[in-house]
Short mmCIF file of C-alpha atoms in Angstrom, two decimals:
data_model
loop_
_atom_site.label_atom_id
_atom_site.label_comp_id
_atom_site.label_asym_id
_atom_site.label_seq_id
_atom_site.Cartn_x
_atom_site.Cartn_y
_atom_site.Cartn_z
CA UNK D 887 12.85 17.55 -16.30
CA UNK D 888 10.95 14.45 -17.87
CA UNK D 889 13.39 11.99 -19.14
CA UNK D 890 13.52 10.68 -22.55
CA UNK D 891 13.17 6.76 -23.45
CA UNK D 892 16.95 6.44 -23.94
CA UNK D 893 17.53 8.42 -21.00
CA UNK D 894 15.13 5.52 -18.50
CA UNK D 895 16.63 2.72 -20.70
CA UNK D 896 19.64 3.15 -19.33
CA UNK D 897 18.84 4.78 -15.31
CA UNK D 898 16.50 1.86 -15.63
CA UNK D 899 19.78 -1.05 -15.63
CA UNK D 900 21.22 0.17 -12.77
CA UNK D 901 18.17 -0.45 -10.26
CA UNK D 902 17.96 -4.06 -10.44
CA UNK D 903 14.25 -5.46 -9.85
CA UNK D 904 12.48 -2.08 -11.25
CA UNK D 905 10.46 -2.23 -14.87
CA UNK D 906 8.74 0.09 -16.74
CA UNK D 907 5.13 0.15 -16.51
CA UNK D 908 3.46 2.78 -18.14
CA UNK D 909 4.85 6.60 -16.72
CA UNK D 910 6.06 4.99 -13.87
CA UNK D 911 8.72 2.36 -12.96
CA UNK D 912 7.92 -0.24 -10.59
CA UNK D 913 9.06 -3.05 -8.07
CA UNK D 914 7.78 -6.16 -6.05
CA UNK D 915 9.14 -7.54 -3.68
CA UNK D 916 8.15 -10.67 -1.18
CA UNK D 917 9.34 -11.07 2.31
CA UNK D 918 9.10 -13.51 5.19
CA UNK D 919 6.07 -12.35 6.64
CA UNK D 920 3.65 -9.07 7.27
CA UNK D 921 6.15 -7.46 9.81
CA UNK D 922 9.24 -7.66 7.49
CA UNK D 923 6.82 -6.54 4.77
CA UNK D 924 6.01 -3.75 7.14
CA UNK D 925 9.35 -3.01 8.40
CA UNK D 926 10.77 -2.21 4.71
CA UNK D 927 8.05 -0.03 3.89
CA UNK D 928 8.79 2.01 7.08
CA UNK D 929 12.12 2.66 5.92
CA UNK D 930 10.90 3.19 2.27
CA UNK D 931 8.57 5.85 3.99
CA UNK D 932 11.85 7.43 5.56
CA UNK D 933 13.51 7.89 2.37
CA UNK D 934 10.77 9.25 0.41
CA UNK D 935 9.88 11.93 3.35
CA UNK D 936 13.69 12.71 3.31
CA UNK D 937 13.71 13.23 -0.61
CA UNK D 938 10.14 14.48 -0.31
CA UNK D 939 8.69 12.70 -3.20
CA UNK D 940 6.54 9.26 -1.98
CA UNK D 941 5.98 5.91 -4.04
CA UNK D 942 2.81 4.55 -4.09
CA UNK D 943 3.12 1.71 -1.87
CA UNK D 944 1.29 -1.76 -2.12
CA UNK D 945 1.43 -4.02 0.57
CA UNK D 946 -0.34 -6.93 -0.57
CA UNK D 947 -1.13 -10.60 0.52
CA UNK D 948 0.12 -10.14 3.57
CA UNK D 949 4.07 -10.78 2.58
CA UNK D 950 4.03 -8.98 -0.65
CA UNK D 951 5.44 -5.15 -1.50
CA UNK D 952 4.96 -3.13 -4.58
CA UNK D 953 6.52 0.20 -5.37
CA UNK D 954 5.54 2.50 -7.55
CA UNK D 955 7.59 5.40 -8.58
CA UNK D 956 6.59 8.29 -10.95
CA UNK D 957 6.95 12.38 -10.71
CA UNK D 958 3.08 13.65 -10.89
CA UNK D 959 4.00 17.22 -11.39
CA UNK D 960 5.99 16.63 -14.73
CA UNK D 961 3.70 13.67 -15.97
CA UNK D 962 6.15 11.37 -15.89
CA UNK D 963 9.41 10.40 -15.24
CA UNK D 964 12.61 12.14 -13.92
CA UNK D 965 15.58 11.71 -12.07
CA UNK D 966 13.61 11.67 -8.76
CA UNK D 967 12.31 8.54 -9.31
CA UNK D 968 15.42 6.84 -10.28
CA UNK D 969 17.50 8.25 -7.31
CA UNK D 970 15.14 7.11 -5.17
CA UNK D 971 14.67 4.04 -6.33
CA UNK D 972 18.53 3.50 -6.25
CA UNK D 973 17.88 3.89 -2.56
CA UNK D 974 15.56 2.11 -2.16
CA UNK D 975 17.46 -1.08 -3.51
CA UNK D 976 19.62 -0.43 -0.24
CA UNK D 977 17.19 -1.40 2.09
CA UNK D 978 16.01 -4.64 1.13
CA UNK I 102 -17.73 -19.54 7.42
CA UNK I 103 -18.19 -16.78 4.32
CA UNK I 104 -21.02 -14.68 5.32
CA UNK I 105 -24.65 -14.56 3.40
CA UNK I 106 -25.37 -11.35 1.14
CA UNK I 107 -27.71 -10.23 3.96
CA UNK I 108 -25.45 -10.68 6.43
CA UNK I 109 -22.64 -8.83 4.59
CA UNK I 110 -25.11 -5.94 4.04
CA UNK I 111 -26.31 -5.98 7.80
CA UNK I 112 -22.61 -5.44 8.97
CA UNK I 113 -21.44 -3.10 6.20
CA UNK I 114 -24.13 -0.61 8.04
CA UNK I 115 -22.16 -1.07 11.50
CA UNK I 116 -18.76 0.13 9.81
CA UNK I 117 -19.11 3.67 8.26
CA UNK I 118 -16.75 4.57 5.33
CA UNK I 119 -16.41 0.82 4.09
CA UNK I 120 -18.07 -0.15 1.12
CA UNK I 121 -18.47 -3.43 -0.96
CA UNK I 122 -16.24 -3.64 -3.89
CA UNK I 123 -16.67 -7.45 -5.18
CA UNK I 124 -15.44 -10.15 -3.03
CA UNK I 125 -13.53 -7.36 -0.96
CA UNK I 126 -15.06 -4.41 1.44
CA UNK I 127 -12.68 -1.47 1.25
CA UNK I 128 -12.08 1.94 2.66
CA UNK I 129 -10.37 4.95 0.84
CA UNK I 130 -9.00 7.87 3.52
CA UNK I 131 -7.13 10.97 3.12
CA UNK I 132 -5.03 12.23 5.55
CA UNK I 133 -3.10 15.59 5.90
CA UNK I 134 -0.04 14.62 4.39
CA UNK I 135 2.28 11.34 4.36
CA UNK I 136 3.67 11.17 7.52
CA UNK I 137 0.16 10.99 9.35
CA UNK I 138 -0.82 8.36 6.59
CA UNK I 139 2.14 6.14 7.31
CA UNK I 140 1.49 6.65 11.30
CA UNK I 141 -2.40 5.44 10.12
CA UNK I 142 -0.93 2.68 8.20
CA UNK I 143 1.31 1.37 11.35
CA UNK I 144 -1.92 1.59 13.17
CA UNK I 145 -3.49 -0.61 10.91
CA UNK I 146 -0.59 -3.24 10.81
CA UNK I 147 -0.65 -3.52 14.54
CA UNK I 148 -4.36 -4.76 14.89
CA UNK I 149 -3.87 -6.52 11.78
CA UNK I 150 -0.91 -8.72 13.36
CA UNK I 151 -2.65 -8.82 16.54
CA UNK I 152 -5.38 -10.49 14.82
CA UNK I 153 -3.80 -12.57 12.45
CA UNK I 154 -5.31 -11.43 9.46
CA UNK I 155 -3.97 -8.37 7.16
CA UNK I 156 -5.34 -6.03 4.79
CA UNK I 157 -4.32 -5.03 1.80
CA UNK I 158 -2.68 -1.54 2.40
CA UNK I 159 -2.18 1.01 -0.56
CA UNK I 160 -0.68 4.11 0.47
CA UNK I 161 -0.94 6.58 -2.43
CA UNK I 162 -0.98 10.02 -4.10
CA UNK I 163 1.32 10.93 -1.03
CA UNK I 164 -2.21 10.78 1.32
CA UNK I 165 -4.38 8.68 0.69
CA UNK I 166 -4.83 5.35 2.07
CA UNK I 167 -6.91 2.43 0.47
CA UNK I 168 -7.74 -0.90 2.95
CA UNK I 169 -8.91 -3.68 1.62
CA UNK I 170 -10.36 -6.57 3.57
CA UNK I 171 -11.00 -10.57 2.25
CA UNK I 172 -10.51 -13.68 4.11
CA UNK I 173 -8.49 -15.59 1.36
CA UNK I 174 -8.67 -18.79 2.44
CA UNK I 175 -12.82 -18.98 2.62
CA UNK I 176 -13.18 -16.66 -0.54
CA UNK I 177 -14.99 -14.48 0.41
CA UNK I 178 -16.03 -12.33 3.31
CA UNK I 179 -16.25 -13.39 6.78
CA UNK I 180 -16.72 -11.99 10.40
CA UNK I 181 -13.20 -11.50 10.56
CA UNK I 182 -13.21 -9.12 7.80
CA UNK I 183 -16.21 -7.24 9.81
CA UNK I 184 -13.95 -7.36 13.15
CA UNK I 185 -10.39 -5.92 12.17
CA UNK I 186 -13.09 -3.35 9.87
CA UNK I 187 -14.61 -2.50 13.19
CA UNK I 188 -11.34 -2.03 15.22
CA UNK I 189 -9.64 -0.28 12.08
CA UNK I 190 -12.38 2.61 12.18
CA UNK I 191 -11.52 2.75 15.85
CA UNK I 192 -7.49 3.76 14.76
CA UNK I 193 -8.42 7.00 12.30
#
């Protein structure tokens, strides 16, 4: 079920580093270099094919990640995206 | 040294599937379903490290992948670009 504003207002302060853009909530990160870049997004890419629902995934200037998180079959967003974002944020 | 606009259209025709998209070439594929586009993607980072020299890597709609190739520090494309291009349409 989509969520209402109030509703990501408040699943949006408990996943530190996320913001709203648009229908979908998003997050950049920066690491050391290209492998650690590469080495989160493999575990990202382990959640999301446990949970079966996949971020679109940025890597970007070589040390540079963005995430970004929205449920395409209701249009927007749900409680998918914020429980895996909230795992997410454990494996940074 | 940033290659000439004949140059850049001389290689583009050695590299099928990449295309021109301002200062960048890039490359859109789909593949079955995530897990085959993440094992692409790994693929990818490999003969980017070995080289030295990454693309950008967007991973989205759950299979699709979009490469982008620039040599950031001439501004522009070079033969490096044309190289890890060449070796990347080796990997899919």
């Amino acid at each position: 079920m989509k969520l209402t504003e109030t509703q990501i207002g408040e699943h949006l302060q408990r996943i530190p580093g996320w913001s709203r853009d648009g229908n979908q909530i998003v997050r950049e990160l920066k690491f050391e270099n290209f492998k650690s870049a590469m080495s989160f997004v493999n575990r990202v890419a382990e959640a999301a094919e446990a949970m079966d629902h996949h971020p679109d995934i940025l890597i970007h200037g070589w040390n540079n990640v963005r995430l970004s998180l929205m449920t395409h079959s209701h249009g927007g967003l749900t409680e998918k995206d914020f429980t895996l974002a909230g795992q997410i944020n454990q494996l940074d």
